[in-house]
């Protein structure tokens, strides 16, 4: 005869009571042995073919982030265990939200299987430390250094283009040759937000020669990769890091935008026009009717820097 252990008690009396309860309401004792990973695998088996690949990938990543409780028995988990694990996950709020969604679905399955009778994922708090990246503008001395380096180094000229246009690096990398109007000293570009797309990028007189030098009608974009396509952020970042180390400068790429804003503030650039130059106001989807007037106004502003 095959015997199955249903539990352990300290006294014979308690054991007989446990046995009586079992006979009164039999259950599969194997369910009590299921770990968090076991429950996840059962859920994955049922859901794998029903989720799109991107969503499935997000759930798999969420499971991996639950590593502290992978081997814990599912029936033993309580809200403090889940909350502690959640608090220790050093990820964004959206990632933590995905973990909570996964936990909720695992508890739904566990309750259907009578493994647990309560959903301890309910009420979990999602908190995260928002990492604030400090933007440090280039100092006047550093800008003067860049101007001196620009006499011999192309990358210094590119950094100055970023500083005196205020564009994001991805906006510069994706700036198409066909959207650059050298004779009128402006380009049409921008990204990220509705306000920032298809806006006027005024080309200040100071950096105009640099843009002319880079401009090549044979290329698709102003700063092409070695193969002629769009340069990736990673490739540009590597070039940036090498340049900064070589000349003992300590700046992130996005410091150029805060430098532009700082220079504009000191130069007395109109606040509304500054927002338009940075792509923070609703300056996108410009019309040809107003473009000449807008270009003239924004050029006057950037030439104050």
PDB file of N, CA and C in Angstrom, residues 136-220:
ATOM      1  N   UNK A 136      24.674  69.191 -16.072  1.00  0.00           N
ATOM      2  CA  UNK A 136      25.669  70.216 -15.751  1.00  0.00           C
ATOM      3  C   UNK A 136      26.054  70.951 -17.023  1.00  0.00           C
ATOM      4  N   UNK A 137      25.741  72.242 -17.130  1.00  0.00           N
ATOM      5  CA  UNK A 137      26.094  72.979 -18.348  1.00  0.00           C
ATOM      6  C   UNK A 137      27.606  73.137 -18.499  1.00  0.00           C
ATOM      7  N   UNK A 138      28.039  73.223 -19.730  1.00  0.00           N
ATOM      8  CA  UNK A 138      29.446  73.523 -19.990  1.00  0.00           C
ATOM      9  C   UNK A 138      29.734  74.931 -19.489  1.00  0.00           C
ATOM     10  N   UNK A 139      30.851  75.101 -18.824  1.00  0.00           N
ATOM     11  CA  UNK A 139      31.234  76.414 -18.318  1.00  0.00           C
ATOM     12  C   UNK A 139      31.747  77.279 -19.463  1.00  0.00           C
ATOM     13  N   UNK A 140      31.796  78.605 -19.281  1.00  0.00           N
ATOM     14  CA  UNK A 140      32.350  79.484 -20.326  1.00  0.00           C
ATOM     15  C   UNK A 140      33.766  79.072 -20.726  1.00  0.00           C
ATOM     16  N   UNK A 141      34.568  78.645 -19.733  1.00  0.00           N
ATOM     17  CA  UNK A 141      35.939  78.216 -20.023  1.00  0.00           C
ATOM     18  C   UNK A 141      35.942  76.958 -20.897  1.00  0.00           C
ATOM     19  N   UNK A 142      35.023  76.039 -20.612  1.00  0.00           N
ATOM     20  CA  UNK A 142      34.951  74.802 -21.388  1.00  0.00           C
ATOM     21  C   UNK A 142      34.469  75.076 -22.811  1.00  0.00           C
ATOM     22  N   UNK A 143      33.545  76.013 -22.949  1.00  0.00           N
ATOM     23  CA  UNK A 143      33.062  76.367 -24.285  1.00  0.00           C
ATOM     24  C   UNK A 143      34.183  77.010 -25.099  1.00  0.00           C
ATOM     25  N   UNK A 144      34.962  77.874 -24.445  1.00  0.00           N
ATOM     26  CA  UNK A 144      36.118  78.475 -25.125  1.00  0.00           C
ATOM     27  C   UNK A 144      37.112  77.399 -25.563  1.00  0.00           C
ATOM     28  N   UNK A 145      37.266  76.389 -24.713  1.00  0.00           N
ATOM     29  CA  UNK A 145      38.165  75.279 -25.046  1.00  0.00           C
ATOM     30  C   UNK A 145      37.665  74.535 -26.272  1.00  0.00           C
ATOM     31  N   UNK A 146      36.347  74.334 -26.347  1.00  0.00           N
ATOM     32  CA  UNK A 146      35.757  73.655 -27.498  1.00  0.00           C
ATOM     33  C   UNK A 146      35.974  74.457 -28.780  1.00  0.00           C
ATOM     34  N   UNK A 147      35.851  75.778 -28.667  1.00  0.00           N
ATOM     35  CA  UNK A 147      36.079  76.623 -29.842  1.00  0.00           C
ATOM     36  C   UNK A 147      37.526  76.506 -30.313  1.00  0.00           C
ATOM     37  N   UNK A 148      38.447  76.429 -29.379  1.00  0.00           N
ATOM     38  CA  UNK A 148      39.853  76.283 -29.737  1.00  0.00           C
ATOM     39  C   UNK A 148      40.090  74.920 -30.396  1.00  0.00           C
ATOM     40  N   UNK A 149      39.469  73.864 -29.832  1.00  0.00           N
ATOM     41  CA  UNK A 149      39.616  72.519 -30.385  1.00  0.00           C
ATOM     42  C   UNK A 149      38.944  72.394 -31.752  1.00  0.00           C
ATOM     43  N   UNK A 150      37.929  73.200 -31.978  1.00  0.00           N
ATOM     44  CA  UNK A 150      37.191  73.105 -33.246  1.00  0.00           C
ATOM     45  C   UNK A 150      38.046  73.480 -34.451  1.00  0.00           C
ATOM     46  N   UNK A 151      39.156  74.121 -34.193  1.00  0.00           N
ATOM     47  CA  UNK A 151      40.053  74.493 -35.287  1.00  0.00           C
ATOM     48  C   UNK A 151      40.718  73.274 -35.909  1.00  0.00           C
ATOM     49  N   UNK A 152      40.815  72.208 -35.104  1.00  0.00           N
ATOM     50  CA  UNK A 152      41.515  71.014 -35.593  1.00  0.00           C
ATOM     51  C   UNK A 152      40.715  69.725 -35.476  1.00  0.00           C
ATOM     52  N   UNK A 153      39.657  69.699 -34.636  1.00  0.00           N
ATOM     53  CA  UNK A 153      38.918  68.460 -34.400  1.00  0.00           C
ATOM     54  C   UNK A 153      37.444  68.576 -34.784  1.00  0.00           C
ATOM     55  N   UNK A 154      37.010  67.687 -35.654  1.00  0.00           N
ATOM     56  CA  UNK A 154      35.622  67.712 -36.119  1.00  0.00           C
ATOM     57  C   UNK A 154      34.638  67.440 -34.992  1.00  0.00           C
ATOM     58  N   UNK A 155      34.999  66.552 -34.074  1.00  0.00           N
ATOM     59  CA  UNK A 155      34.043  66.208 -33.020  1.00  0.00           C
ATOM     60  C   UNK A 155      33.755  67.415 -32.126  1.00  0.00           C
ATOM     61  N   UNK A 156      34.741  68.277 -31.925  1.00  0.00           N
ATOM     62  CA  UNK A 156      34.514  69.497 -31.147  1.00  0.00           C
ATOM     63  C   UNK A 156      33.481  70.370 -31.850  1.00  0.00           C
ATOM     64  N   UNK A 157      33.513  70.367 -33.170  1.00  0.00           N
ATOM     65  CA  UNK A 157      32.547  71.156 -33.938  1.00  0.00           C
ATOM     66  C   UNK A 157      31.138  70.570 -33.792  1.00  0.00           C
ATOM     67  N   UNK A 158      31.061  69.250 -33.715  1.00  0.00           N
ATOM     68  CA  UNK A 158      29.758  68.599 -33.530  1.00  0.00           C
ATOM     69  C   UNK A 158      29.184  68.924 -32.150  1.00  0.00           C
ATOM     70  N   UNK A 159      30.048  68.926 -31.140  1.00  0.00           N
ATOM     71  CA  UNK A 159      29.594  69.277 -29.781  1.00  0.00           C
ATOM     72  C   UNK A 159      29.066  70.709 -29.764  1.00  0.00           C
ATOM     73  N   UNK A 160      29.743  71.601 -30.468  1.00  0.00           N
ATOM     74  CA  UNK A 160      29.298  72.998 -30.525  1.00  0.00           C
ATOM     75  C   UNK A 160      27.975  73.124 -31.284  1.00  0.00           C
ATOM     76  N   UNK A 161      27.762  72.293 -32.294  1.00  0.00           N
ATOM     77  CA  UNK A 161      26.468  72.293 -32.998  1.00  0.00           C
ATOM     78  C   UNK A 161      25.355  71.917 -32.028  1.00  0.00           C
ATOM     79  N   UNK A 162      25.606  70.910 -31.196  1.00  0.00           N
ATOM     80  CA  UNK A 162      24.612  70.505 -30.195  1.00  0.00           C
ATOM     81  C   UNK A 162      24.354  71.632 -29.202  1.00  0.00           C
ATOM     82  N   UNK A 163      25.411  72.297 -28.771  1.00  0.00           N
ATOM     83  CA  UNK A 163      25.276  73.359 -27.774  1.00  0.00           C
ATOM     84  C   UNK A 163      24.517  74.555 -28.330  1.00  0.00           C
ATOM     85  N   UNK A 164      24.772  74.932 -29.585  1.00  0.00           N
ATOM     86  CA  UNK A 164      24.182  76.158 -30.126  1.00  0.00           C
ATOM     87  C   UNK A 164      22.879  75.939 -30.893  1.00  0.00           C
ATOM     88  N   UNK A 165      22.420  74.683 -30.979  1.00  0.00           N
ATOM     89  CA  UNK A 165      21.081  74.429 -31.518  1.00  0.00           C
ATOM     90  C   UNK A 165      20.127  73.960 -30.425  1.00  0.00           C
ATOM     91  N   UNK A 166      20.671  73.317 -29.398  1.00  0.00           N
ATOM     92  CA  UNK A 166      19.824  72.803 -28.324  1.00  0.00           C
ATOM     93  C   UNK A 166      19.081  71.536 -28.695  1.00  0.00           C
ATOM     94  N   UNK A 167      19.427  70.918 -29.829  1.00  0.00           N
ATOM     95  CA  UNK A 167      18.718  69.706 -30.245  1.00  0.00           C
ATOM     96  C   UNK A 167      19.168  68.514 -29.411  1.00  0.00           C
ATOM     97  N   UNK A 168      18.300  67.524 -29.295  1.00  0.00           N
ATOM     98  CA  UNK A 168      18.663  66.259 -28.659  1.00  0.00           C
ATOM     99  C   UNK A 168      19.588  65.503 -29.603  1.00  0.00           C
ATOM    100  N   UNK A 169      20.417  64.639 -29.037  1.00  0.00           N
ATOM    101  CA  UNK A 169      21.387  63.930 -29.864  1.00  0.00           C
ATOM    102  C   UNK A 169      20.696  63.081 -30.926  1.00  0.00           C
ATOM    103  N   UNK A 170      19.594  62.411 -30.588  1.00  0.00           N
ATOM    104  CA  UNK A 170      18.894  61.591 -31.581  1.00  0.00           C
ATOM    105  C   UNK A 170      18.285  62.447 -32.685  1.00  0.00           C
ATOM    106  N   UNK A 171      17.938  63.685 -32.336  1.00  0.00           N
ATOM    107  CA  UNK A 171      17.417  64.601 -33.349  1.00  0.00           C
ATOM    108  C   UNK A 171      18.511  64.976 -34.341  1.00  0.00           C
ATOM    109  N   UNK A 172      19.724  65.166 -33.835  1.00  0.00           N
ATOM    110  CA  UNK A 172      20.837  65.495 -34.718  1.00  0.00           C
ATOM    111  C   UNK A 172      21.227  64.283 -35.567  1.00  0.00           C
ATOM    112  N   UNK A 173      21.272  63.119 -34.953  1.00  0.00           N
ATOM    113  CA  UNK A 173      21.660  61.905 -35.685  1.00  0.00           C
ATOM    114  C   UNK A 173      20.671  61.575 -36.803  1.00  0.00           C
ATOM    115  N   UNK A 174      19.418  61.949 -36.621  1.00  0.00           N
ATOM    116  CA  UNK A 174      18.388  61.644 -37.619  1.00  0.00           C
ATOM    117  C   UNK A 174      18.043  62.828 -38.511  1.00  0.00           C
ATOM    118  N   UNK A 175      18.823  63.890 -38.417  1.00  0.00           N
ATOM    119  CA  UNK A 175      18.551  65.078 -39.218  1.00  0.00           C
ATOM    120  C   UNK A 175      18.879  64.795 -40.690  1.00  0.00           C
ATOM    121  N   UNK A 176      17.856  64.808 -41.532  1.00  0.00           N
ATOM    122  CA  UNK A 176      18.015  64.464 -42.946  1.00  0.00           C
ATOM    123  C   UNK A 176      18.569  65.645 -43.734  1.00  0.00           C
ATOM    124  N   UNK A 177      19.410  65.324 -44.697  1.00  0.00           N
ATOM    125  CA  UNK A 177      19.989  66.329 -45.580  1.00  0.00           C
ATOM    126  C   UNK A 177      18.889  67.104 -46.302  1.00  0.00           C
ATOM    127  N   UNK A 178      17.855  66.397 -46.722  1.00  0.00           N
ATOM    128  CA  UNK A 178      16.767  67.036 -47.475  1.00  0.00           C
ATOM    129  C   UNK A 178      15.996  68.054 -46.640  1.00  0.00           C
ATOM    130  N   UNK A 179      16.147  67.987 -45.315  1.00  0.00           N
ATOM    131  CA  UNK A 179      15.438  68.922 -44.442  1.00  0.00           C
ATOM    132  C   UNK A 179      16.329  70.053 -43.928  1.00  0.00           C
ATOM    133  N   UNK A 180      17.504  70.185 -44.515  1.00  0.00           N
ATOM    134  CA  UNK A 180      18.424  71.262 -44.129  1.00  0.00           C
ATOM    135  C   UNK A 180      18.443  72.296 -45.247  1.00  0.00           C
ATOM    136  N   UNK A 181      18.143  73.538 -44.885  1.00  0.00           N
ATOM    137  CA  UNK A 181      18.080  74.624 -45.860  1.00  0.00           C
ATOM    138  C   UNK A 181      19.205  75.612 -45.550  1.00  0.00           C
ATOM    139  N   UNK A 182      20.352  75.342 -46.182  1.00  0.00           N
ATOM    140  CA  UNK A 182      21.550  76.122 -45.875  1.00  0.00           C
ATOM    141  C   UNK A 182      21.382  77.600 -46.201  1.00  0.00           C
ATOM    142  N   UNK A 183      20.766  77.897 -47.325  1.00  0.00           N
ATOM    143  CA  UNK A 183      20.637  79.309 -47.730  1.00  0.00           C
ATOM    144  C   UNK A 183      19.827  80.114 -46.724  1.00  0.00           C
ATOM    145  N   UNK A 184      18.857  79.456 -46.099  1.00  0.00           N
ATOM    146  CA  UNK A 184      18.002  80.167 -45.131  1.00  0.00           C
ATOM    147  C   UNK A 184      18.462  79.970 -43.686  1.00  0.00           C
ATOM    148  N   UNK A 185      19.537  79.208 -43.470  1.00  0.00           N
ATOM    149  CA  UNK A 185      20.112  79.006 -42.128  1.00  0.00           C
ATOM    150  C   UNK A 185      19.150  78.301 -41.165  1.00  0.00           C
ATOM    151  N   UNK A 186      18.463  77.280 -41.635  1.00  0.00           N
ATOM    152  CA  UNK A 186      17.609  76.532 -40.715  1.00  0.00           C
ATOM    153  C   UNK A 186      17.425  75.113 -41.231  1.00  0.00           C
ATOM    154  N   UNK A 187      16.882  74.273 -40.354  1.00  0.00           N
ATOM    155  CA  UNK A 187      16.545  72.896 -40.715  1.00  0.00           C
ATOM    156  C   UNK A 187      15.193  72.577 -40.098  1.00  0.00           C
ATOM    157  N   UNK A 188      14.560  71.534 -40.588  1.00  0.00           N
ATOM    158  CA  UNK A 188      13.311  71.052 -40.008  1.00  0.00           C
ATOM    159  C   UNK A 188      13.592  69.671 -39.430  1.00  0.00           C
ATOM    160  N   UNK A 189      13.334  69.509 -38.166  1.00  0.00           N
ATOM    161  CA  UNK A 189      13.596  68.226 -37.523  1.00  0.00           C
ATOM    162  C   UNK A 189      12.949  68.166 -36.165  1.00  0.00           C
ATOM    163  N   UNK A 190      13.481  67.283 -35.325  1.00  0.00           N
ATOM    164  CA  UNK A 190      12.935  67.143 -33.979  1.00  0.00           C
ATOM    165  C   UNK A 190      12.239  65.820 -33.794  1.00  0.00           C
ATOM    166  N   UNK A 191      12.034  65.457 -32.519  1.00  0.00           N
ATOM    167  CA  UNK A 191      11.416  64.176 -32.201  1.00  0.00           C
ATOM    168  C   UNK A 191      10.891  64.200 -30.785  1.00  0.00           C
ATOM    169  N   UNK A 192      10.570  63.033 -30.290  1.00  0.00           N
ATOM    170  CA  UNK A 192      10.193  62.734 -28.897  1.00  0.00           C
ATOM    171  C   UNK A 192       8.776  63.166 -28.538  1.00  0.00           C
ATOM    172  N   UNK A 193       8.423  64.430 -28.723  1.00  0.00           N
ATOM    173  CA  UNK A 193       7.095  64.886 -28.334  1.00  0.00           C
ATOM    174  C   UNK A 193       6.385  65.511 -29.520  1.00  0.00           C
ATOM    175  N   UNK A 194       5.081  65.680 -29.391  1.00  0.00           N
ATOM    176  CA  UNK A 194       4.301  66.320 -30.452  1.00  0.00           C
ATOM    177  C   UNK A 194       4.798  67.738 -30.673  1.00  0.00           C
ATOM    178  N   UNK A 195       5.149  68.420 -29.576  1.00  0.00           N
ATOM    179  CA  UNK A 195       5.628  69.792 -29.697  1.00  0.00           C
ATOM    180  C   UNK A 195       7.002  69.850 -30.348  1.00  0.00           C
ATOM    181  N   UNK A 196       7.794  68.803 -30.167  1.00  0.00           N
ATOM    182  CA  UNK A 196       9.162  68.829 -30.668  1.00  0.00           C
ATOM    183  C   UNK A 196       9.326  68.371 -32.092  1.00  0.00           C
ATOM    184  N   UNK A 197       8.327  67.681 -32.639  1.00  0.00           N
ATOM    185  CA  UNK A 197       8.456  67.134 -33.988  1.00  0.00           C
ATOM    186  C   UNK A 197       8.286  68.217 -35.046  1.00  0.00           C
ATOM    187  N   UNK A 198       9.025  68.066 -36.141  1.00  0.00           N
ATOM    188  CA  UNK A 198       8.892  68.953 -37.303  1.00  0.00           C
ATOM    189  C   UNK A 198       8.944  70.420 -36.906  1.00  0.00           C
ATOM    190  N   UNK A 199       9.907  70.770 -36.103  1.00  0.00           N
ATOM    191  CA  UNK A 199      10.052  72.157 -35.684  1.00  0.00           C
ATOM    192  C   UNK A 199      11.238  72.803 -36.407  1.00  0.00           C
ATOM    193  N   UNK A 200      11.322  74.101 -36.314  1.00  0.00           N
ATOM    194  CA  UNK A 200      12.432  74.829 -36.913  1.00  0.00           C
ATOM    195  C   UNK A 200      13.660  74.703 -36.020  1.00  0.00           C
ATOM    196  N   UNK A 201      14.765  74.303 -36.626  1.00  0.00           N
ATOM    197  CA  UNK A 201      16.049  74.283 -35.925  1.00  0.00           C
ATOM    198  C   UNK A 201      16.888  75.395 -36.536  1.00  0.00           C
ATOM    199  N   UNK A 202      16.991  76.489 -35.819  1.00  0.00           N
ATOM    200  CA  UNK A 202      17.729  77.641 -36.327  1.00  0.00           C
ATOM    201  C   UNK A 202      19.232  77.377 -36.242  1.00  0.00           C
ATOM    202  N   UNK A 203      19.947  77.679 -37.320  1.00  0.00           N
ATOM    203  CA  UNK A 203      21.393  77.452 -37.373  1.00  0.00           C
ATOM    204  C   UNK A 203      22.097  78.777 -37.150  1.00  0.00           C
ATOM    205  N   UNK A 204      22.611  78.970 -35.949  1.00  0.00           N
ATOM    206  CA  UNK A 204      23.277  80.223 -35.587  1.00  0.00           C
ATOM    207  C   UNK A 204      24.500  80.472 -36.470  1.00  0.00           C
ATOM    208  N   UNK A 205      24.817  81.750 -36.647  1.00  0.00           N
ATOM    209  CA  UNK A 205      25.963  82.118 -37.487  1.00  0.00           C
ATOM    210  C   UNK A 205      27.253  81.464 -37.007  1.00  0.00           C
ATOM    211  N   UNK A 206      27.382  81.293 -35.680  1.00  0.00           N
ATOM    212  CA  UNK A 206      28.618  80.746 -35.112  1.00  0.00           C
ATOM    213  C   UNK A 206      28.910  79.334 -35.604  1.00  0.00           C
ATOM    214  N   UNK A 207      27.855  78.545 -35.775  1.00  0.00           N
ATOM    215  CA  UNK A 207      28.064  77.138 -36.144  1.00  0.00           C
ATOM    216  C   UNK A 207      27.708  76.860 -37.595  1.00  0.00           C
ATOM    217  N   UNK A 208      27.251  77.880 -38.304  1.00  0.00           N
ATOM    218  CA  UNK A 208      26.860  77.700 -39.699  1.00  0.00           C
ATOM    219  C   UNK A 208      27.976  77.071 -40.545  1.00  0.00           C
ATOM    220  N   UNK A 209      29.249  77.534 -40.411  1.00  0.00           N
ATOM    221  CA  UNK A 209      30.330  76.921 -41.209  1.00  0.00           C
ATOM    222  C   UNK A 209      30.511  75.436 -40.915  1.00  0.00           C
ATOM    223  N   UNK A 210      30.234  75.018 -39.666  1.00  0.00           N
ATOM    224  CA  UNK A 210      30.387  73.600 -39.306  1.00  0.00           C
ATOM    225  C   UNK A 210      29.329  72.757 -40.023  1.00  0.00           C
ATOM    226  N   UNK A 211      28.097  73.290 -40.092  1.00  0.00           N
ATOM    227  CA  UNK A 211      27.013  72.575 -40.758  1.00  0.00           C
ATOM    228  C   UNK A 211      27.290  72.478 -42.252  1.00  0.00           C
ATOM    229  N   UNK A 212      27.785  73.576 -42.819  1.00  0.00           N
ATOM    230  CA  UNK A 212      28.127  73.584 -44.250  1.00  0.00           C
ATOM    231  C   UNK A 212      29.194  72.529 -44.542  1.00  0.00           C
ATOM    232  N   UNK A 213      30.183  72.434 -43.657  1.00  0.00           N
ATOM    233  CA  UNK A 213      31.270  71.466 -43.823  1.00  0.00           C
ATOM    234  C   UNK A 213      30.752  70.027 -43.797  1.00  0.00           C
ATOM    235  N   UNK A 214      29.783  69.736 -42.924  1.00  0.00           N
ATOM    236  CA  UNK A 214      29.244  68.374 -42.781  1.00  0.00           C
ATOM    237  C   UNK A 214      28.226  68.033 -43.864  1.00  0.00           C
ATOM    238  N   UNK A 215      27.634  69.072 -44.448  1.00  0.00           N
ATOM    239  CA  UNK A 215      26.555  68.887 -45.424  1.00  0.00           C
ATOM    240  C   UNK A 215      27.079  68.211 -46.693  1.00  0.00           C
ATOM    241  N   UNK A 216      26.468  67.109 -47.065  1.00  0.00           N
ATOM    242  CA  UNK A 216      26.843  66.392 -48.278  1.00  0.00           C
ATOM    243  C   UNK A 216      25.583  65.787 -48.883  1.00  0.00           C
ATOM    244  N   UNK A 217      25.212  66.243 -50.058  1.00  0.00           N
ATOM    245  CA  UNK A 217      23.973  65.792 -50.691  1.00  0.00           C
ATOM    246  C   UNK A 217      23.968  64.298 -50.996  1.00  0.00           C
ATOM    247  N   UNK A 218      25.145  63.687 -51.009  1.00  0.00           N
ATOM    248  CA  UNK A 218      25.231  62.252 -51.277  1.00  0.00           C
ATOM    249  C   UNK A 218      24.754  61.432 -50.072  1.00  0.00           C
ATOM    250  N   UNK A 219      24.779  62.056 -48.906  1.00  0.00           N
ATOM    251  CA  UNK A 219      24.387  61.358 -47.684  1.00  0.00           C
ATOM    252  C   UNK A 219      22.897  61.543 -47.395  1.00  0.00           C
ATOM    253  N   UNK A 220      22.355  60.623 -46.633  1.00  0.00           N
ATOM    254  CA  UNK A 220      20.954  60.708 -46.243  1.00  0.00           C
ATOM    255  C   UNK A 220      20.779  61.646 -45.054  1.00  0.00           C
TER     256      UNK A 220
END
